[in-house]
mmCIF file of C-alpha atoms in Angstrom:
data_model
loop_
_atom_site.group_PDB
_atom_site.id
_atom_site.type_symbol
_atom_site.label_atom_id
_atom_site.label_comp_id
_atom_site.label_asym_id
_atom_site.label_seq_id
_atom_site.Cartn_x
_atom_site.Cartn_y
_atom_site.Cartn_z
ATOM 1 C CA ASP A 1 0.000 0.000 0.000
ATOM 2 C CA ALA A 2 1.654 3.201 -1.197
ATOM 3 C CA GLY A 3 -0.435 5.454 1.004
ATOM 4 C CA VAL A 4 -1.798 8.832 -0.008
ATOM 5 C CA ILE A 5 0.567 10.489 -2.468
ATOM 6 C CA GLN A 6 0.778 14.242 -2.816
ATOM 7 C CA SER A 7 2.744 16.303 -5.282
ATOM 8 C CA PRO A 8 4.679 18.459 -5.330
ATOM 9 C CA ARG A 9 6.252 18.315 -1.856
ATOM 10 C CA HIS A 10 7.293 21.938 -2.055
ATOM 11 C CA GLU A 11 6.014 24.730 -4.264
ATOM 12 C CA VAL A 12 7.356 28.264 -4.369
ATOM 13 C CA THR A 13 5.536 30.690 -6.610
ATOM 14 C CA GLU A 14 4.970 34.384 -7.096
ATOM 15 C CA MET A 15 1.805 36.175 -6.205
ATOM 16 C CA GLY A 16 -0.753 36.020 -9.003
ATOM 17 C CA GLN A 17 0.409 32.699 -10.405
ATOM 18 C CA GLU A 18 -1.791 29.638 -10.641
ATOM 19 C CA VAL A 19 -0.929 26.755 -8.317
ATOM 20 C CA THR A 20 -2.148 23.171 -8.699
ATOM 21 C CA LEU A 21 -1.724 20.628 -5.927
ATOM 22 C CA ARG A 22 -2.270 16.954 -6.639
ATOM 23 C CA CYS A 23 -3.366 14.000 -4.564
ATOM 24 C CA LYS A 24 -3.663 10.279 -5.250
ATOM 25 C CA LEU A 25 -5.924 8.407 -2.850
ATOM 26 C CA ILE A 26 -5.270 5.005 -1.365
ATOM 27 C CA SER A 27 -6.765 2.440 -3.704
ATOM 28 C CA GLY A 28 -10.340 1.588 -2.739
ATOM 29 C CA HIS A 29 -10.879 4.588 -0.480
ATOM 30 C CA ASN A 30 -14.061 6.492 -1.191
ATOM 31 C CA SER A 31 -13.583 9.785 0.625
ATOM 32 C CA LEU A 32 -11.092 12.547 0.030
ATOM 33 C CA PHE A 33 -10.328 15.520 2.251
ATOM 34 C CA TRP A 34 -8.215 18.630 1.633
ATOM 35 C CA TYR A 35 -6.829 20.350 4.741
ATOM 36 C CA ARG A 36 -4.678 23.445 5.148
ATOM 37 C CA GLN A 37 -2.293 23.823 8.091
ATOM 38 C CA THR A 38 -0.856 27.127 9.299
ATOM 39 C CA MET A 39 0.667 28.273 12.562
ATOM 40 C CA MET A 40 -2.119 30.787 13.101
ATOM 41 C CA ARG A 41 -5.150 28.672 12.229
ATOM 42 C CA GLY A 42 -4.014 25.114 12.807
ATOM 43 C CA LEU A 43 -5.600 22.413 10.641
ATOM 44 C CA GLU A 44 -8.569 23.625 8.604
ATOM 45 C CA LEU A 45 -10.800 21.464 6.440
ATOM 46 C CA LEU A 46 -11.171 23.063 3.031
ATOM 47 C CA ILE A 47 -13.366 20.566 1.210
ATOM 48 C CA TYR A 48 -14.242 16.913 1.198
ATOM 49 C CA PHE A 49 -15.568 14.509 -1.402
ATOM 50 C CA ASN A 50 -17.404 11.228 -1.051
ATOM 51 C CA ASN A 51 -17.536 8.920 -4.075
ATOM 52 C CA ASN A 52 -16.153 11.748 -6.246
ATOM 53 C CA VAL A 53 -18.922 14.167 -5.238
ATOM 54 C CA PRO A 54 -18.087 17.331 -3.247
ATOM 55 C CA ILE A 55 -20.033 17.095 -0.003
ATOM 56 C CA ASP A 56 -18.885 20.106 1.963
ATOM 57 C CA ASP A 57 -16.844 22.975 0.542
ATOM 58 C CA SER A 58 -17.708 25.494 3.232
ATOM 59 C CA GLY A 59 -14.072 25.682 4.263
ATOM 60 C CA MET A 60 -12.833 26.866 0.889
ATOM 61 C CA PRO A 61 -11.586 30.389 1.608
ATOM 62 C CA GLU A 62 -12.853 32.104 -1.522
ATOM 63 C CA ASP A 63 -13.462 31.691 -5.220
ATOM 64 C CA ARG A 64 -9.757 31.615 -5.926
ATOM 65 C CA PHE A 65 -9.758 28.064 -4.578
ATOM 66 C CA SER A 66 -11.248 25.150 -6.473
ATOM 67 C CA ALA A 67 -11.009 21.383 -6.106
ATOM 68 C CA LYS A 68 -11.905 18.526 -8.398
ATOM 69 C CA MET A 69 -12.000 14.751 -8.428
ATOM 70 C CA PRO A 70 -11.874 13.739 -12.085
ATOM 71 C CA ASN A 71 -11.865 10.073 -11.049
ATOM 72 C CA ALA A 72 -12.096 7.904 -7.952
ATOM 73 C CA SER A 73 -8.393 7.906 -7.229
ATOM 74 C CA PHE A 74 -7.186 11.425 -7.968
ATOM 75 C CA SER A 75 -7.884 14.984 -6.891
ATOM 76 C CA THR A 76 -6.525 18.460 -7.559
ATOM 77 C CA LEU A 77 -6.686 21.646 -5.536
ATOM 78 C CA LYS A 78 -6.143 24.784 -7.572
ATOM 79 C CA ILE A 79 -5.470 28.318 -6.411
ATOM 80 C CA GLN A 80 -5.816 31.022 -9.036
ATOM 81 C CA PRO A 81 -4.519 33.639 -8.542
ATOM 82 C CA SER A 82 -2.336 32.794 -5.570
ATOM 83 C CA GLU A 83 -1.630 35.297 -2.767
ATOM 84 C CA PRO A 84 1.030 35.378 -0.008
ATOM 85 C CA ARG A 85 -1.624 34.585 2.621
ATOM 86 C CA ASP A 86 -2.180 31.237 0.895
ATOM 87 C CA SER A 87 1.243 30.102 2.104
ATOM 88 C CA ALA A 88 0.688 26.979 4.192
ATOM 89 C CA VAL A 89 1.064 23.219 4.185
ATOM 90 C CA TYR A 90 -1.775 21.566 2.283
ATOM 91 C CA PHE A 91 -2.658 18.020 3.257
ATOM 92 C CA CYS A 92 -4.773 15.543 1.409
ATOM 93 C CA ALA A 93 -6.324 12.629 3.299
ATOM 94 C CA SER A 94 -8.460 9.691 2.277
ATOM 95 C CA SER A 95 -10.648 7.251 4.145
ATOM 96 C CA LEU A 96 -12.953 4.288 3.710
ATOM 97 C CA GLY A 97 -15.876 3.758 6.053
ATOM 98 C CA ASP A 98 -16.857 0.200 6.857
ATOM 99 C CA ARG A 99 -20.317 -1.161 6.180
ATOM 100 C CA GLY A 100 -21.494 -0.779 9.737
ATOM 101 C CA ASN A 101 -20.541 2.838 10.074
ATOM 102 C CA PRO A 102 -19.266 4.715 7.055
ATOM 103 C CA TYR A 103 -18.254 7.631 9.234
ATOM 104 C CA ASN A 104 -15.864 6.038 11.675
ATOM 105 C CA SER A 105 -12.979 5.372 9.363
ATOM 106 C CA PRO A 106 -9.783 7.169 10.316
ATOM 107 C CA LEU A 107 -8.068 9.479 7.869
ATOM 108 C CA HIS A 108 -4.881 8.526 6.064
ATOM 109 C CA PHE A 109 -2.826 11.608 5.347
ATOM 110 C CA GLY A 110 -0.342 12.342 2.612
ATOM 111 C CA ASN A 111 2.981 14.017 3.320
ATOM 112 C CA GLY A 112 1.615 17.427 2.404
ATOM 113 C CA THR A 113 2.608 20.167 -0.023
ATOM 114 C CA ARG A 114 4.399 23.143 1.488
ATOM 115 C CA LEU A 115 3.279 26.161 -0.536
ATOM 116 C CA THR A 116 5.125 29.465 -0.368
ATOM 117 C CA VAL A 117 3.709 32.423 -2.266
ATOM 118 C CA THR A 118 6.047 35.409 -2.462
ATOM 119 C CA ALA B 1 -21.919 22.362 14.451
ATOM 120 C CA GLN B 2 -19.246 20.159 15.917
ATOM 121 C CA SER B 3 -16.127 21.727 17.413
ATOM 122 C CA VAL B 4 -13.082 20.567 19.324
ATOM 123 C CA SER B 5 -11.074 22.401 22.001
ATOM 124 C CA GLN B 6 -7.551 21.613 23.048
ATOM 125 C CA HIS B 7 -6.640 23.903 25.889
ATOM 126 C CA ASN B 8 -2.947 23.089 26.165
ATOM 127 C CA HIS B 9 -1.112 24.649 23.242
ATOM 128 C CA HIS B 10 2.408 23.812 24.310
ATOM 129 C CA VAL B 11 3.504 21.271 26.918
ATOM 130 C CA ILE B 12 7.070 20.647 28.052
ATOM 131 C CA LEU B 13 7.878 17.513 30.035
ATOM 132 C CA SER B 14 10.948 15.649 31.148
ATOM 133 C CA GLU B 15 11.408 12.051 30.070
ATOM 134 C CA ALA B 16 9.518 9.569 32.255
ATOM 135 C CA ALA B 17 6.962 12.189 33.306
ATOM 136 C CA SER B 18 3.285 11.368 32.908
ATOM 137 C CA LEU B 19 1.259 13.039 30.204
ATOM 138 C CA GLU B 20 -2.341 14.120 29.967
ATOM 139 C CA LEU B 21 -3.582 16.281 27.108
ATOM 140 C CA GLY B 22 -7.071 17.686 27.311
ATOM 141 C CA CYS B 23 -9.679 17.492 24.560
ATOM 142 C CA ASN B 24 -13.287 18.651 24.760
ATOM 143 C CA TYR B 25 -15.837 18.520 21.983
ATOM 144 C CA SER B 26 -19.190 20.128 21.508
ATOM 145 C CA TYR B 27 -21.885 17.888 20.074
ATOM 146 C CA GLY B 28 -24.719 16.231 21.919
ATOM 147 C CA GLY B 29 -25.210 13.171 19.752
ATOM 148 C CA THR B 30 -23.186 10.118 18.834
ATOM 149 C CA VAL B 31 -19.555 10.929 18.181
ATOM 150 C CA ASN B 32 -16.482 9.238 16.811
ATOM 151 C CA LEU B 33 -13.288 10.510 18.441
ATOM 152 C CA PHE B 34 -9.703 10.361 17.311
ATOM 153 C CA TRP B 35 -6.222 11.384 18.366
ATOM 154 C CA TYR B 36 -3.656 11.988 15.656
ATOM 155 C CA VAL B 37 0.061 12.657 16.058
ATOM 156 C CA GLN B 38 2.305 14.698 13.776
ATOM 157 C CA TYR B 39 6.029 14.152 14.261
ATOM 158 C CA PRO B 40 8.307 17.010 13.144
ATOM 159 C CA GLY B 41 8.273 17.315 9.376
ATOM 160 C CA GLN B 42 5.844 14.459 8.893
ATOM 161 C CA HIS B 43 2.163 13.989 8.116
ATOM 162 C CA LEU B 44 -0.538 13.207 10.652
ATOM 163 C CA GLN B 45 -0.912 9.615 11.754
ATOM 164 C CA LEU B 46 -3.678 7.964 13.724
ATOM 165 C CA LEU B 47 -2.783 7.326 17.362
ATOM 166 C CA LEU B 48 -6.093 5.878 18.566
ATOM 167 C CA LYS B 49 -9.828 6.094 18.004
ATOM 168 C CA TYR B 50 -13.097 5.632 19.877
ATOM 169 C CA PHE B 51 -16.344 4.615 18.212
ATOM 170 C CA SER B 52 -18.280 2.720 20.861
ATOM 171 C CA GLY B 53 -17.878 0.233 23.699
ATOM 172 C CA ASP B 54 -15.159 0.476 26.342
ATOM 173 C CA PRO B 55 -14.562 4.189 26.957
ATOM 174 C CA LEU B 56 -10.913 3.535 27.738
ATOM 175 C CA VAL B 57 -9.143 3.155 24.423
ATOM 176 C CA LYS B 58 -5.599 1.960 24.003
ATOM 177 C CA GLY B 59 -3.523 3.083 21.045
ATOM 178 C CA ILE B 60 -0.050 2.692 19.699
ATOM 179 C CA LYS B 61 3.173 3.511 21.563
ATOM 180 C CA GLY B 62 1.612 3.196 25.022
ATOM 181 C CA PHE B 63 -0.946 5.969 24.579
ATOM 182 C CA GLU B 64 -4.514 5.689 25.838
ATOM 183 C CA ALA B 65 -7.534 7.952 25.969
ATOM 184 C CA GLU B 66 -10.696 7.966 28.013
ATOM 185 C CA PHE B 67 -14.069 9.007 26.653
ATOM 186 C CA ILE B 68 -16.169 10.680 29.363
ATOM 187 C CA LYS B 69 -19.530 11.407 27.793
ATOM 188 C CA SER B 70 -20.820 13.509 30.691
ATOM 189 C CA LYS B 71 -17.840 15.825 30.370
ATOM 190 C CA PHE B 72 -17.682 15.789 26.559
ATOM 191 C CA SER B 73 -14.021 14.927 26.956
ATOM 192 C CA PHE B 74 -11.523 12.570 25.352
ATOM 193 C CA ASN B 75 -8.220 13.187 27.119
ATOM 194 C CA LEU B 76 -5.025 11.554 25.937
ATOM 195 C CA ARG B 77 -2.680 9.969 28.474
ATOM 196 C CA LYS B 78 0.658 8.231 28.667
ATOM 197 C CA PRO B 79 2.205 7.110 31.982
ATOM 198 C CA SER B 80 5.820 7.768 30.999
ATOM 199 C CA VAL B 81 6.831 9.874 28.003
ATOM 200 C CA GLN B 82 9.967 9.463 25.938
ATOM 201 C CA TRP B 83 11.990 11.949 23.953
ATOM 202 C CA SER B 84 10.635 10.333 20.783
ATOM 203 C CA ASP B 85 7.114 11.418 21.779
ATOM 204 C CA THR B 86 8.036 15.005 20.913
ATOM 205 C CA ALA B 87 5.369 15.903 18.366
ATOM 206 C CA GLU B 88 2.131 17.764 17.870
ATOM 207 C CA TYR B 89 -1.048 15.996 18.973
ATOM 208 C CA PHE B 90 -4.458 16.642 17.466
ATOM 209 C CA CYS B 91 -7.822 15.624 18.814
ATOM 210 C CA ALA B 92 -10.556 15.166 16.192
ATOM 211 C CA VAL B 93 -14.265 14.381 16.073
ATOM 212 C CA ASN B 94 -16.944 13.479 13.605
ATOM 213 C CA SER B 95 -20.542 13.150 14.527
ATOM 214 C CA GLY B 96 -24.161 12.874 13.540
ATOM 215 C CA GLY B 97 -23.632 10.435 10.710
ATOM 216 C CA TYR B 98 -21.548 13.057 9.006
ATOM 217 C CA GLN B 99 -18.169 12.219 7.589
ATOM 218 C CA LYS B 100 -16.603 15.625 8.095
ATOM 219 C CA VAL B 101 -13.805 15.385 10.656
ATOM 220 C CA THR B 102 -13.113 18.481 12.740
ATOM 221 C CA PHE B 103 -9.687 18.884 14.309
ATOM 222 C CA GLY B 104 -8.625 20.762 17.403
ATOM 223 C CA THR B 105 -5.861 23.348 17.168
ATOM 224 C CA GLY B 106 -3.256 20.875 18.351
ATOM 225 C CA THR B 107 -0.925 20.584 21.345
ATOM 226 C CA LYS B 108 2.804 20.713 20.845
ATOM 227 C CA LEU B 109 4.564 18.329 23.197
ATOM 228 C CA GLN B 110 8.260 18.766 23.851
ATOM 229 C CA VAL B 111 9.989 16.048 25.855
ATOM 230 C CA ILE B 112 13.333 16.983 27.345
ATOM 231 C CA PRO B 113 15.874 14.180 27.729
#
């Protein structure tokens, strides 16, 4: 099991540029979560998908952020245009609920993408 | 809406000291509770979880947590910490048949040799 794979590990870009973060879920998992971690705000849920469908995107900061799941195993988080305040570590996590309780499955996190916007 | 509070932001202990990190959640219904650990420079990993049954849950590396429903608490404990336990610890909850997991702000634990 390769785990959740995120790319790139580090991204440095200039303000105004488009940034795309990528995530490959663990095979067979049906839920995908994007989190952002900063010193000031801790770990914030941005959006999560279940069976490729966005369920809750209330954490997405503004229209500059968008996320997609083009298939069951892959997701992208795009920031366009990027701003210095977007600098953070972005984590992707996946999970699979069991039949008895689809909501009790723990999250499996990727190694994160450290984004720096200058 | 569910929320999680971790009141200790930064804890410093000497090796062999006992540890207790507080976690309180706000939701009146059925909850699933988790503790995750993030070692320096690494991603979050599951330490332990509570879904139902015995309120005292044992996890990896000698950690345990006790679910006290009347206090809406799920405190993490370890009788004797080691230097390798230096990390950030996150309490998390999901509830109400809803898959969204809400994390606390985290507690940084520093263990001094």
